[in-house]
Every structure is written in C-alpha cells, then in structure tokens.
Amino acid sequence: QVQLVESGGGSVQAGGSLRLSCVASVYNVRYCMAWFRQVPGKEREAVATINRWSATSYADSVKGRFTISREGAKKTLYLQMKSLKPEDSAMYFCARGADSCSMKETAFDYWGQGAQVTVSS
C-alpha cells in the first residue's frame, strides 16, 4: 500500500508563492507522479505531471508559474507555485499513476489527502 502525504499548503496573497511537498511511503521513479487540484462543486483537474525521465506536463492555466519536481532520496514530490492568483485556490492532491503519464484522473491509483491553498486578492 502506498501512502502519500502532502504538506505546505496555506494562505497567501495574490502574487505570492508557496511550495507543496508530497512524501511517499513507497517511492519508485518508474511511476508517473502528479499534482491535481479541486474546488468544491467542480471536478478534480490535473495541474502537472512528471514521468520517469523527469519530463513534465502542465495545465495551460499554470504554465510558466508552477514547477513540478521530485527528489528520490527523500521520496518527495514538489510543486513550486509562483505568481499565485485567486483562481488557484483549491485543495491540492498528489497522486501516483502508472508507468506512462497522463493528465486523466483515472490514470492514477494512489492519492494523498490533500493540502488546502487559499489565495486572496
């Protein structure tokens, strides 16, 4: 069983920065890792993914502002968020998928409990 634990959420003013971390109980670089976010009443959406070769993909809404990365020795996935906007406010989840990366929620089988990010204007 894989457990994912997020941290680093909080409240920040628009234009500010936050870094989310996700520690995995079992880490294997072969699997796609991702960050998703969800606001109440809406579907969960993919924010960024990273594959075994560290190739990354981003949602158009966060390109140029967010950076996904990982540190294998620490079994940790990161999401550096800059130039935050009120519309970035959401619960952020890290997830582990299969060997190949996808932006589809159904491609991920392990999820963390989430970290709340609130951006005020």
PDB file of C-alpha atoms in Angstrom:
ATOM      1  CA  GLN A   1       0.000   0.000   0.000  1.00  0.00           C
ATOM      2  CA  VAL A   2       1.345   3.407  -0.987  1.00  0.00           C
ATOM      3  CA  GLN A   3       0.685   6.375   1.243  1.00  0.00           C
ATOM      4  CA  LEU A   4       1.096   9.945   0.048  1.00  0.00           C
ATOM      5  CA  VAL A   5       1.189  12.836   2.498  1.00  0.00           C
ATOM      6  CA  GLU A   6       1.019  16.436   1.317  1.00  0.00           C
ATOM      7  CA  SER A   7       2.231  19.486   3.202  1.00  0.00           C
ATOM      8  CA  GLY A   8       2.980  23.134   2.555  1.00  0.00           C
ATOM      9  CA  GLY A   9      -0.484  24.462   1.887  1.00  0.00           C
ATOM     10  CA  GLY A  10      -1.707  27.698   3.383  1.00  0.00           C
ATOM     11  CA  SER A  11      -2.981  31.173   2.718  1.00  0.00           C
ATOM     12  CA  VAL A  12      -1.158  33.734   0.614  1.00  0.00           C
ATOM     13  CA  GLN A  13      -1.916  36.980  -1.152  1.00  0.00           C
ATOM     14  CA  ALA A  14      -2.150  37.180  -4.913  1.00  0.00           C
ATOM     15  CA  GLY A  15       1.287  37.322  -6.475  1.00  0.00           C
ATOM     16  CA  GLY A  16       2.812  35.281  -3.694  1.00  0.00           C
ATOM     17  CA  SER A  17       4.451  31.861  -3.704  1.00  0.00           C
ATOM     18  CA  LEU A  18       4.006  28.509  -1.990  1.00  0.00           C
ATOM     19  CA  ARG A  19       5.740  25.159  -2.269  1.00  0.00           C
ATOM     20  CA  LEU A  20       3.814  21.955  -1.764  1.00  0.00           C
ATOM     21  CA  SER A  21       5.538  18.731  -0.793  1.00  0.00           C
ATOM     22  CA  CYS A  22       4.321  15.164  -1.017  1.00  0.00           C
ATOM     23  CA  VAL A  23       6.161  12.368   0.754  1.00  0.00           C
ATOM     24  CA  ALA A  24       5.577   8.820  -0.456  1.00  0.00           C
ATOM     25  CA  SER A  25       5.806   5.786   1.802  1.00  0.00           C
ATOM     26  CA  VAL A  26       6.993   3.761  -1.180  1.00  0.00           C
ATOM     27  CA  TYR A  27       8.886   5.508  -3.937  1.00  0.00           C
ATOM     28  CA  ASN A  28       9.663   4.207  -7.392  1.00  0.00           C
ATOM     29  CA  VAL A  29      10.855   6.575 -10.089  1.00  0.00           C
ATOM     30  CA  ARG A  30       9.243   4.456 -12.816  1.00  0.00           C
ATOM     31  CA  TYR A  31       5.788   5.725 -11.933  1.00  0.00           C
ATOM     32  CA  CYS A  32       4.200   8.932 -13.111  1.00  0.00           C
ATOM     33  CA  MET A  33       3.601  11.413 -10.314  1.00  0.00           C
ATOM     34  CA  ALA A  34       1.218  14.316 -10.490  1.00  0.00           C
ATOM     35  CA  TRP A  35      -0.465  17.177  -8.746  1.00  0.00           C
ATOM     36  CA  PHE A  36      -4.213  17.697  -9.095  1.00  0.00           C
ATOM     37  CA  ARG A  37      -6.483  20.320  -7.613  1.00  0.00           C
ATOM     38  CA  GLN A  38     -10.160  20.559  -6.844  1.00  0.00           C
ATOM     39  CA  VAL A  39     -12.566  23.248  -5.741  1.00  0.00           C
ATOM     40  CA  PRO A  40     -15.953  22.420  -4.223  1.00  0.00           C
ATOM     41  CA  GLY A  41     -18.548  21.610  -6.837  1.00  0.00           C
ATOM     42  CA  LYS A  42     -16.041  21.083  -9.614  1.00  0.00           C
ATOM     43  CA  GLU A  43     -14.162  18.114 -10.980  1.00  0.00           C
ATOM     44  CA  ARG A  44     -10.595  17.446  -9.963  1.00  0.00           C
ATOM     45  CA  GLU A  45      -8.196  18.732 -12.585  1.00  0.00           C
ATOM     46  CA  ALA A  46      -4.597  17.877 -13.360  1.00  0.00           C
ATOM     47  CA  VAL A  47      -2.099  20.629 -12.646  1.00  0.00           C
ATOM     48  CA  ALA A  48       1.235  18.991 -13.504  1.00  0.00           C
ATOM     49  CA  THR A  49       2.803  15.595 -14.116  1.00  0.00           C
ATOM     50  CA  ILE A  50       6.350  14.240 -14.112  1.00  0.00           C
ATOM     51  CA  ASN A  51       7.481  10.945 -15.586  1.00  0.00           C
ATOM     52  CA  ARG A  52      10.406   8.614 -15.016  1.00  0.00           C
ATOM     53  CA  TRP A  53      12.658  10.701 -17.271  1.00  0.00           C
ATOM     54  CA  SER A  54      11.625  13.895 -15.454  1.00  0.00           C
ATOM     55  CA  ALA A  55       9.658  15.104 -18.447  1.00  0.00           C
ATOM     56  CA  THR A  56       6.908  17.392 -17.239  1.00  0.00           C
ATOM     57  CA  SER A  57       3.467  18.488 -18.410  1.00  0.00           C
ATOM     58  CA  TYR A  58       1.374  21.369 -17.139  1.00  0.00           C
ATOM     59  CA  ALA A  59      -2.168  22.595 -17.382  1.00  0.00           C
ATOM     60  CA  ASP A  60      -2.327  25.703 -19.554  1.00  0.00           C
ATOM     61  CA  SER A  61      -3.591  27.727 -16.609  1.00  0.00           C
ATOM     62  CA  VAL A  62      -0.367  27.215 -14.625  1.00  0.00           C
ATOM     63  CA  LYS A  63       2.326  27.097 -17.319  1.00  0.00           C
ATOM     64  CA  GLY A  64       5.183  29.436 -16.536  1.00  0.00           C
ATOM     65  CA  ARG A  65       4.073  29.835 -12.906  1.00  0.00           C
ATOM     66  CA  PHE A  66       4.185  26.317 -11.424  1.00  0.00           C
ATOM     67  CA  THR A  67       7.063  23.843 -11.423  1.00  0.00           C
ATOM     68  CA  ILE A  68       6.799  20.153 -10.562  1.00  0.00           C
ATOM     69  CA  SER A  69       9.891  18.308  -9.411  1.00  0.00           C
ATOM     70  CA  ARG A  70      10.903  15.343  -7.300  1.00  0.00           C
ATOM     71  CA  GLU A  71      13.722  14.221  -5.053  1.00  0.00           C
ATOM     72  CA  GLY A  72      14.085  10.457  -4.993  1.00  0.00           C
ATOM     73  CA  ALA A  73      16.391  10.273  -2.000  1.00  0.00           C
ATOM     74  CA  LYS A  74      13.693  11.969   0.071  1.00  0.00           C
ATOM     75  CA  LYS A  75      10.806  10.143  -1.640  1.00  0.00           C
ATOM     76  CA  THR A  76       9.298  13.573  -2.179  1.00  0.00           C
ATOM     77  CA  LEU A  77       7.351  15.278  -4.935  1.00  0.00           C
ATOM     78  CA  TYR A  78       7.200  19.068  -5.034  1.00  0.00           C
ATOM     79  CA  LEU A  79       5.042  21.739  -6.608  1.00  0.00           C
ATOM     80  CA  GLN A  80       6.564  25.210  -6.588  1.00  0.00           C
ATOM     81  CA  MET A  81       3.841  27.766  -7.185  1.00  0.00           C
ATOM     82  CA  LYS A  82       4.643  31.386  -8.056  1.00  0.00           C
ATOM     83  CA  SER A  83       2.593  34.414  -9.094  1.00  0.00           C
ATOM     84  CA  LEU A  84      -0.408  32.845  -7.428  1.00  0.00           C
ATOM     85  CA  LYS A  85      -3.876  34.016  -8.396  1.00  0.00           C
ATOM     86  CA  PRO A  86      -7.171  33.780  -6.511  1.00  0.00           C
ATOM     87  CA  GLU A  87      -8.337  31.221  -9.068  1.00  0.00           C
ATOM     88  CA  ASP A  88      -5.506  28.930  -7.926  1.00  0.00           C
ATOM     89  CA  SER A  89      -7.310  28.482  -4.615  1.00  0.00           C
ATOM     90  CA  ALA A  90      -8.166  24.801  -4.247  1.00  0.00           C
ATOM     91  CA  MET A  91      -7.390  21.584  -2.447  1.00  0.00           C
ATOM     92  CA  TYR A  92      -4.217  20.204  -3.993  1.00  0.00           C
ATOM     93  CA  PHE A  93      -3.615  16.461  -4.195  1.00  0.00           C
ATOM     94  CA  CYS A  94      -0.560  14.485  -5.154  1.00  0.00           C
ATOM     95  CA  ALA A  95      -1.077  11.216  -6.958  1.00  0.00           C
ATOM     96  CA  ARG A  96       0.842   8.232  -8.284  1.00  0.00           C
ATOM     97  CA  GLY A  97      -0.044   6.713 -11.597  1.00  0.00           C
ATOM     98  CA  ALA A  98       1.201   4.100 -13.993  1.00  0.00           C
ATOM     99  CA  ASP A  99       4.430   3.847 -15.976  1.00  0.00           C
ATOM    100  CA  SER A 100       3.265   6.364 -18.583  1.00  0.00           C
ATOM    101  CA  CYS A 101       1.993   9.798 -17.677  1.00  0.00           C
ATOM    102  CA  SER A 102      -1.490  11.093 -18.277  1.00  0.00           C
ATOM    103  CA  MET A 103      -3.451  14.139 -17.263  1.00  0.00           C
ATOM    104  CA  LYS A 104      -6.525  11.985 -16.637  1.00  0.00           C
ATOM    105  CA  GLU A 105      -7.635  11.394 -13.067  1.00  0.00           C
ATOM    106  CA  THR A 106      -8.487   7.773 -13.839  1.00  0.00           C
ATOM    107  CA  ALA A 107      -4.841   7.050 -14.670  1.00  0.00           C
ATOM    108  CA  PHE A 108      -3.822   7.499 -11.016  1.00  0.00           C
ATOM    109  CA  ASP A 109      -4.385   4.884  -8.355  1.00  0.00           C
ATOM    110  CA  TYR A 110      -2.868   6.371  -5.192  1.00  0.00           C
ATOM    111  CA  TRP A 111      -3.861   9.731  -3.746  1.00  0.00           C
ATOM    112  CA  GLY A 112      -2.913  11.887  -0.822  1.00  0.00           C
ATOM    113  CA  GLN A 113      -5.445  13.537   1.459  1.00  0.00           C
ATOM    114  CA  GLY A 114      -4.816  16.988   0.072  1.00  0.00           C
ATOM    115  CA  ALA A 115      -3.419  20.350   1.089  1.00  0.00           C
ATOM    116  CA  GLN A 116      -5.518  23.497   1.009  1.00  0.00           C
ATOM    117  CA  VAL A 117      -4.201  26.513  -0.864  1.00  0.00           C
ATOM    118  CA  THR A 118      -6.035  29.806  -0.498  1.00  0.00           C
ATOM    119  CA  VAL A 119      -5.040  32.886  -2.485  1.00  0.00           C
ATOM    120  CA  SER A 120      -6.608  36.191  -1.538  1.00  0.00           C
ATOM    121  CA  SER A 121      -6.876  39.203  -3.823  1.00  0.00           C
TER     122      SER A 121
END
